Amino acid sequence: MLIEFHAAGIYIPALELWLDSTEDCPNCWISHGHSDHARGSHGRVFGTAQTLEIYGLRNVAACPECITVEFGEPLEFHGARLTALSASHILGAAQLLIEFAGERVVYTGDIKLRDSLCGASTITAQCDRLIIESTFGLPIYRFLAKDAAAARIVDFASETLASGMSPVFVGYQLGRGQEIVHVLTNRAIPTAVHGSIARFIPIYERAGFAFPGWAPYVNRETEGRALVVTPEFRNYLEASGKNIRIAYVSGWAALDNARARSGAEVLIPYSDHADYAELLEIVERSGAREIDVVHGYAEPFARILRSRGLDARAPLAATPHVPVEQQEG
């Protein structure tokens, strides 16, 4: 099937369907709720229940028709079968399997294989053509597994609180922020949460994840608590004179210059994206004859795949895309 790659998203003309379009369009599949994917006022939106809830919270009255696609339950659309497959990225994140005219295409959206600190496990499917993101598509990126990352988060918080200082975790409005809060609160560590992170916690709770005892961040009530804040708010904390230590929980923490770039004392290389080895495994599991690489290190990763004998290309290499996680960590 013909697939067009544009700076604003991916378009399938035969289905009149866009994938993660950042501009208004008639029909759009949204892979997950991050703002670089879930934006625009589309005529009709397809996504998982959690993704649509997040999209609606961020884009009030943006879409007149939202169609929930349940995991593993095919939906007929314009002669094609659309099936959502879970992706361990953030809550509600999904790949899309498109079956049309005898061809199977999988669009991963943002994805990883490692289990999430707070989310579903990835389900892989074989396909003829794979469209895969490559935010961390270089061999230098290797990340901690779920349990190791959780242990590092808890150890840093406990040691810092025991020393009489406040541990600060730079979370993000959606995804990493809730994961960090989930880990801390389920280890009974008193935790104060910035409002822009806290607003999404009810969606996670409705999905079955517990956040016992967390409190909203209040400026004069930080002593004895771990703080989970946004990157912008970290700057305020550093300037406030508070007795703090900062931990950087991010895939970008794997870089040699991460400490100087982030201003953090402790680096915890954990991401909601696949690292290099995971990306290779996703490609291998798919069995795809054709591979389109989008986002991040698209051309370098496509070149690596070609060196392994695969038919891979980076159709948007001339139009760099910086995912929200690269800005946020």
Tab-separated table of C-alpha atoms in Angstrom:
chain	number	residue	atom	x	y	z
A	1	MET	CA	0.000	0.000	0.000
A	2	LEU	CA	1.133	3.528	-0.682
A	3	ILE	CA	2.349	5.332	2.449
A	4	GLU	CA	3.341	8.991	2.372
A	5	PHE	CA	5.727	10.506	4.893
A	6	HIS	CA	5.276	14.186	5.715
A	7	ALA	CA	6.718	16.499	8.350
A	8	ALA	CA	3.221	16.708	9.859
A	9	GLY	CA	2.673	12.944	9.996
A	10	ILE	CA	2.257	9.744	7.990
A	11	TYR	CA	-0.585	9.424	5.475
A	12	ILE	CA	-2.188	6.361	3.871
A	13	PRO	CA	-4.184	7.658	0.873
A	14	ALA	CA	-6.185	4.458	0.237
A	15	LEU	CA	-7.595	4.644	3.770
A	16	GLU	CA	-7.720	8.448	4.026
A	17	LEU	CA	-5.965	7.910	7.362
A	18	TRP	CA	-3.193	9.913	9.014
A	19	LEU	CA	-0.905	8.498	11.697
A	20	ASP	CA	0.032	10.933	14.494
A	21	SER	CA	-0.662	14.019	12.431
A	22	THR	CA	0.377	17.278	14.075
A	23	GLU	CA	-1.930	19.237	11.764
A	24	ASP	CA	-5.717	19.086	11.556
A	25	CYS	CA	-6.978	16.253	9.348
A	26	PRO	CA	-10.227	14.295	8.726
A	27	ASN	CA	-9.090	10.923	10.181
A	28	CYS	CA	-6.168	10.442	12.567
A	29	TRP	CA	-4.717	7.530	14.520
A	30	ILE	CA	-3.027	8.763	17.707
A	31	SER	CA	-0.455	6.341	19.068
A	32	HIS	CA	-0.158	7.905	22.541
A	33	GLY	CA	-0.825	11.061	24.522
A	34	HIS	CA	2.470	12.980	24.329
A	35	SER	CA	1.986	16.424	22.832
A	36	ASP	CA	4.229	15.771	19.812
A	37	HIS	CA	1.801	13.028	18.727
A	38	ALA	CA	-1.589	13.940	20.241
A	39	ARG	CA	-2.352	17.376	18.903
A	40	GLY	CA	-4.599	19.069	16.392
A	41	SER	CA	-8.385	19.301	15.999
A	42	HIS	CA	-9.159	16.298	13.812
A	43	GLY	CA	-12.520	15.332	12.403
A	44	ARG	CA	-12.247	11.761	13.647
A	45	VAL	CA	-9.646	10.341	16.054
A	46	PHE	CA	-8.770	6.681	16.640
A	47	GLY	CA	-6.847	5.579	19.739
A	48	THR	CA	-6.930	3.514	22.890
A	49	ALA	CA	-9.197	4.536	25.748
A	50	GLN	CA	-6.388	6.060	27.844
A	51	THR	CA	-4.883	7.882	24.867
A	52	LEU	CA	-8.240	9.406	23.963
A	53	GLU	CA	-8.785	10.439	27.581
A	54	ILE	CA	-5.398	12.173	27.668
A	55	TYR	CA	-6.023	13.752	24.258
A	56	GLY	CA	-9.377	15.075	25.467
A	57	LEU	CA	-7.860	16.496	28.641
A	58	ARG	CA	-5.244	18.383	26.646
A	59	ASN	CA	-7.469	19.305	23.714
A	60	VAL	CA	-10.889	20.181	25.068
A	61	ALA	CA	-13.546	20.008	22.308
A	62	ALA	CA	-10.787	19.316	19.760
A	63	CYS	CA	-12.452	16.300	18.165
A	64	PRO	CA	-16.134	15.817	17.311
A	65	GLU	CA	-15.741	12.031	16.962
A	66	CYS	CA	-13.353	9.867	19.019
A	67	ILE	CA	-13.322	6.125	18.290
A	68	THR	CA	-11.861	3.812	20.917
A	69	VAL	CA	-9.767	0.971	19.518
A	70	GLU	CA	-9.486	-1.797	22.089
A	71	PHE	CA	-6.219	-3.712	22.322
A	72	GLY	CA	-6.304	-6.820	20.146
A	73	GLU	CA	-9.805	-6.199	18.765
A	74	PRO	CA	-9.748	-5.413	15.014
A	75	LEU	CA	-11.734	-2.458	13.716
A	76	GLU	CA	-12.903	-2.279	10.100
A	77	PHE	CA	-12.187	1.043	8.405
A	78	HIS	CA	-12.327	1.841	4.683
A	79	GLY	CA	-11.747	-1.801	3.772
A	80	ALA	CA	-8.842	-2.298	6.183
A	81	ARG	CA	-8.523	-4.020	9.546
A	82	LEU	CA	-6.977	-1.810	12.238
A	83	THR	CA	-5.689	-3.511	15.398
A	84	ALA	CA	-4.116	-1.788	18.410
A	85	LEU	CA	-1.159	-3.618	19.966
A	86	SER	CA	0.214	-2.490	23.313
A	87	ALA	CA	3.490	-0.576	23.408
A	88	SER	CA	5.358	-0.145	26.692
A	89	HIS	CA	5.879	3.598	26.275
A	90	ILE	CA	3.358	5.514	28.382
A	91	LEU	CA	-0.125	4.661	29.601
A	92	GLY	CA	-2.377	3.842	26.649
A	93	ALA	CA	0.423	3.793	24.061
A	94	ALA	CA	-0.261	1.468	21.150
A	95	GLN	CA	1.163	0.268	17.888
A	96	LEU	CA	-1.193	0.018	14.944
A	97	LEU	CA	-1.398	-3.121	12.798
A	98	ILE	CA	-2.946	-2.281	9.425
A	99	GLU	CA	-4.133	-5.179	7.243
A	100	PHE	CA	-5.132	-4.073	3.776
A	101	ALA	CA	-5.053	-5.625	0.284
A	102	GLY	CA	-3.094	-8.646	1.525
A	103	GLU	CA	-0.397	-6.586	3.253
A	104	ARG	CA	0.394	-6.230	6.960
A	105	VAL	CA	1.928	-2.940	8.107
A	106	VAL	CA	2.863	-2.139	11.719
A	107	TYR	CA	3.372	1.431	12.864
A	108	THR	CA	5.077	1.283	16.266
A	109	GLY	CA	4.699	4.874	17.389
A	110	ASP	CA	6.971	5.392	20.403
A	111	ILE	CA	7.807	2.015	21.883
A	112	LYS	CA	10.082	-0.075	24.062
A	113	LEU	CA	10.256	-3.788	24.945
A	114	ARG	CA	11.283	-3.527	28.600
A	115	ASP	CA	8.390	-3.555	31.032
A	116	SER	CA	7.310	-0.115	32.146
A	117	LEU	CA	7.433	1.161	35.713
A	118	CYS	CA	3.774	2.036	35.260
A	119	GLY	CA	2.135	0.622	32.129
A	120	ALA	CA	1.475	-2.330	29.822
A	121	SER	CA	3.937	-4.736	28.202
A	122	THR	CA	4.665	-4.573	24.485
A	123	ILE	CA	3.030	-7.074	22.145
A	124	THR	CA	4.955	-7.601	18.902
A	125	ALA	CA	3.478	-8.817	15.625
A	126	GLN	CA	4.953	-10.034	12.377
A	127	CYS	CA	4.385	-7.861	9.354
A	128	ASP	CA	5.445	-7.166	5.779
A	129	ARG	CA	6.385	-3.561	6.450
A	130	LEU	CA	7.477	-1.950	9.715
A	131	ILE	CA	7.424	1.762	10.504
A	132	ILE	CA	9.553	2.188	13.621
A	133	GLU	CA	10.687	5.155	15.701
A	134	SER	CA	14.392	5.422	16.489
A	135	THR	CA	14.766	8.069	19.191
A	136	PHE	CA	17.737	6.151	20.653
A	137	GLY	CA	18.883	4.293	17.556
A	138	LEU	CA	22.621	4.288	18.250
A	139	PRO	CA	24.723	1.637	20.064
A	140	ILE	CA	25.702	4.126	22.809
A	141	TYR	CA	22.209	3.935	24.300
A	142	ARG	CA	21.676	1.161	26.841
A	143	PHE	CA	19.055	1.520	29.547
A	144	LEU	CA	18.187	0.037	32.919
A	145	ALA	CA	15.429	-2.532	33.241
A	146	LYS	CA	12.317	-1.729	35.264
A	147	ASP	CA	13.400	-3.214	38.608
A	148	ALA	CA	16.921	-1.779	38.449
A	149	ALA	CA	15.569	1.688	37.666
A	150	ALA	CA	13.053	1.491	40.521
A	151	ALA	CA	15.787	0.449	42.947
A	152	ARG	CA	17.982	3.384	41.907
A	153	ILE	CA	15.082	5.817	42.356
A	154	VAL	CA	14.232	4.496	45.818
A	155	ASP	CA	17.862	4.344	46.963
A	156	PHE	CA	18.523	7.938	45.919
A	157	ALA	CA	15.373	9.185	47.646
A	158	SER	CA	16.025	7.251	50.848
A	159	GLU	CA	19.694	8.230	51.124
A	160	THR	CA	18.969	11.894	50.416
A	161	LEU	CA	16.121	12.111	52.922
A	162	ALA	CA	18.266	10.377	55.543
A	163	SER	CA	20.938	13.062	55.060
A	164	GLY	CA	18.397	15.808	55.783
A	165	MET	CA	18.143	17.009	52.185
A	166	SER	CA	15.273	16.917	49.691
A	167	PRO	CA	15.597	14.557	46.691
A	168	VAL	CA	14.326	16.141	43.477
A	169	PHE	CA	13.307	14.040	40.492
A	170	VAL	CA	12.791	15.885	37.235
A	171	GLY	CA	9.707	14.174	35.875
A	172	TYR	CA	7.581	15.284	32.985
A	173	GLN	CA	3.967	16.168	32.649
A	174	LEU	CA	3.032	12.792	31.226
A	175	GLY	CA	4.735	9.428	31.534
A	176	ARG	CA	8.021	9.662	33.422
A	177	GLY	CA	6.552	11.896	36.108
A	178	GLN	CA	3.786	9.449	37.005
A	179	GLU	CA	6.196	6.500	36.874
A	180	ILE	CA	8.527	8.111	39.398
A	181	VAL	CA	5.642	9.033	41.700
A	182	HIS	CA	4.284	5.479	41.431
A	183	VAL	CA	7.637	3.992	42.474
A	184	LEU	CA	8.160	6.376	45.390
A	185	THR	CA	4.662	6.219	46.848
A	186	ASN	CA	4.501	2.434	46.664
A	187	ARG	CA	7.704	2.324	48.750
A	188	ALA	CA	6.040	4.598	51.352
A	189	ILE	CA	8.362	7.519	50.588
A	190	PRO	CA	6.561	10.836	51.259
A	191	THR	CA	6.218	12.509	47.872
A	192	ALA	CA	5.157	15.976	46.728
A	193	VAL	CA	4.107	16.300	43.084
A	194	HIS	CA	4.077	19.320	40.786
A	195	GLY	CA	0.571	20.182	39.577
A	196	SER	CA	1.192	19.622	35.875
A	197	ILE	CA	2.239	16.037	36.668
A	198	ALA	CA	-0.471	15.480	39.261
A	199	ARG	CA	-3.284	16.337	36.824
A	200	PHE	CA	-2.720	13.068	34.944
A	201	ILE	CA	-2.518	10.818	38.021
A	202	PRO	CA	-6.321	10.186	38.093
A	203	ILE	CA	-6.120	8.661	34.587
A	204	TYR	CA	-3.432	6.257	35.808
A	205	GLU	CA	-5.497	5.456	38.886
A	206	ARG	CA	-8.533	4.623	36.757
A	207	ALA	CA	-6.273	2.246	34.832
A	208	GLY	CA	-5.476	0.410	38.086
A	209	PHE	CA	-2.202	1.987	39.233
A	210	ALA	CA	-1.925	3.109	42.855
A	211	PHE	CA	-0.243	6.279	44.149
A	212	PRO	CA	-0.795	6.033	47.917
A	213	GLY	CA	-0.254	9.139	50.009
A	214	TRP	CA	1.138	11.584	47.446
A	215	ALA	CA	0.614	15.286	48.128
A	216	PRO	CA	0.505	18.359	45.892
A	217	TYR	CA	3.708	20.380	45.885
A	218	VAL	CA	3.456	23.299	48.338
A	219	ASN	CA	6.419	25.644	48.554
A	220	ARG	CA	6.668	25.697	52.365
A	221	GLU	CA	5.960	21.996	52.862
A	222	THR	CA	8.854	20.231	51.149
A	223	GLU	CA	10.935	19.082	54.114
A	224	GLY	CA	11.001	15.316	54.503
A	225	ARG	CA	9.520	14.717	51.062
A	226	ALA	CA	10.782	13.588	47.694
A	227	LEU	CA	9.864	16.172	45.057
A	228	VAL	CA	8.745	15.250	41.535
A	229	VAL	CA	8.735	18.364	39.367
A	230	THR	CA	8.937	19.530	35.756
A	231	PRO	CA	12.189	20.686	34.105
A	232	GLU	CA	11.165	24.337	34.243
A	233	PHE	CA	10.313	24.109	37.945
A	234	ARG	CA	13.700	22.573	38.704
A	235	ASN	CA	15.272	25.904	37.800
A	236	TYR	CA	13.096	27.602	40.414
A	237	LEU	CA	14.117	25.067	43.060
A	238	GLU	CA	17.800	25.549	42.290
A	239	ALA	CA	17.416	29.321	42.641
A	240	SER	CA	15.321	29.086	45.806
A	241	GLY	CA	18.184	28.103	48.076
A	242	LYS	CA	16.415	24.909	49.170
A	243	ASN	CA	18.619	22.072	50.410
A	244	ILE	CA	18.199	19.725	47.443
A	245	ARG	CA	19.880	16.996	45.402
A	246	ILE	CA	18.724	16.331	41.838
A	247	ALA	CA	18.396	13.000	40.038
A	248	TYR	CA	18.035	12.780	36.252
A	249	VAL	CA	15.897	9.796	35.185
A	250	SER	CA	16.163	9.657	31.409
A	251	GLY	CA	17.476	7.831	28.389
A	252	TRP	CA	19.640	10.891	27.803
A	253	ALA	CA	21.338	10.117	31.128
A	254	ALA	CA	23.304	7.474	29.183
A	255	LEU	CA	25.336	10.207	27.486
A	256	ASP	CA	28.785	11.109	28.789
A	257	ASN	CA	27.860	14.784	29.088
A	258	ALA	CA	24.517	14.159	30.801
A	259	ARG	CA	25.597	15.360	34.250
A	260	ALA	CA	26.914	18.680	32.952
A	261	ARG	CA	23.967	19.133	30.578
A	262	SER	CA	21.259	18.286	33.112
A	263	GLY	CA	22.809	19.824	36.223
A	264	ALA	CA	21.906	16.640	38.107
A	265	GLU	CA	24.059	14.952	40.723
A	266	VAL	CA	22.770	11.425	40.021
A	267	LEU	CA	22.078	9.900	36.604
A	268	ILE	CA	19.564	7.064	36.183
A	269	PRO	CA	19.505	5.880	32.532
A	270	TYR	CA	15.916	4.709	32.211
A	271	SER	CA	13.628	5.644	29.324
A	272	ASP	CA	10.133	5.078	28.014
A	273	HIS	CA	11.731	4.521	24.591
A	274	ALA	CA	13.560	1.455	23.328
A	275	ASP	CA	17.328	1.487	23.546
A	276	TYR	CA	19.473	0.375	20.621
A	277	ALA	CA	19.367	-3.354	21.386
A	278	GLU	CA	15.601	-3.288	21.848
A	279	LEU	CA	15.092	-1.536	18.508
A	280	LEU	CA	17.086	-4.253	16.780
A	281	GLU	CA	15.004	-6.906	18.543
A	282	ILE	CA	11.716	-5.268	17.520
A	283	VAL	CA	12.892	-5.262	13.900
A	284	GLU	CA	13.949	-8.917	14.124
A	285	ARG	CA	10.676	-10.020	15.724
A	286	SER	CA	8.648	-8.269	13.027
A	287	GLY	CA	10.185	-10.255	10.172
A	288	ALA	CA	9.442	-7.226	7.986
A	289	ARG	CA	10.666	-7.119	4.384
A	290	GLU	CA	10.612	-3.308	4.384
A	291	ILE	CA	11.470	-0.982	7.249
A	292	ASP	CA	10.810	2.754	7.466
A	293	VAL	CA	12.686	4.497	10.278
A	294	VAL	CA	11.262	7.733	11.666
A	295	HIS	CA	12.166	10.165	14.466
A	296	GLY	CA	15.449	10.606	16.303
A	297	TYR	CA	18.487	8.871	14.785
A	298	ALA	CA	16.497	7.760	11.736
A	299	GLU	CA	19.162	7.760	9.023
A	300	PRO	CA	21.966	6.286	11.190
A	301	PHE	CA	19.680	3.493	12.395
A	302	ALA	CA	18.420	2.801	8.863
A	303	ARG	CA	22.028	2.629	7.705
A	304	ILE	CA	22.809	0.108	10.459
A	305	LEU	CA	19.851	-2.013	9.365
A	306	ARG	CA	20.997	-1.869	5.726
A	307	SER	CA	24.454	-3.055	6.819
A	308	ARG	CA	22.670	-6.120	8.228
A	309	GLY	CA	21.104	-6.861	4.865
A	310	LEU	CA	17.683	-5.327	5.523
A	311	ASP	CA	15.680	-3.077	3.205
A	312	ALA	CA	15.566	0.002	5.434
A	313	ARG	CA	15.234	3.714	4.767
A	314	ALA	CA	14.638	6.969	6.632
A	315	PRO	CA	11.989	8.791	4.561
A	316	LEU	CA	11.960	11.852	6.812
A	317	ALA	CA	15.711	12.137	7.358
A	318	ALA	CA	15.711	15.532	5.663
A	319	THR	CA	13.016	16.722	8.069
A	320	PRO	CA	14.419	16.246	11.598
A	321	HIS	CA	11.853	15.512	14.283
A	322	VAL	CA	12.648	16.222	17.915
A	323	PRO	CA	10.343	14.188	20.163
A	324	VAL	CA	8.951	15.732	23.320
A	325	GLU	CA	11.021	13.273	25.374
A	326	GLN	CA	14.244	14.674	23.906
A	327	GLN	CA	13.287	18.108	25.155
A	328	GLU	CA	12.005	16.756	28.465
A	329	GLY	CA	14.504	13.950	29.024
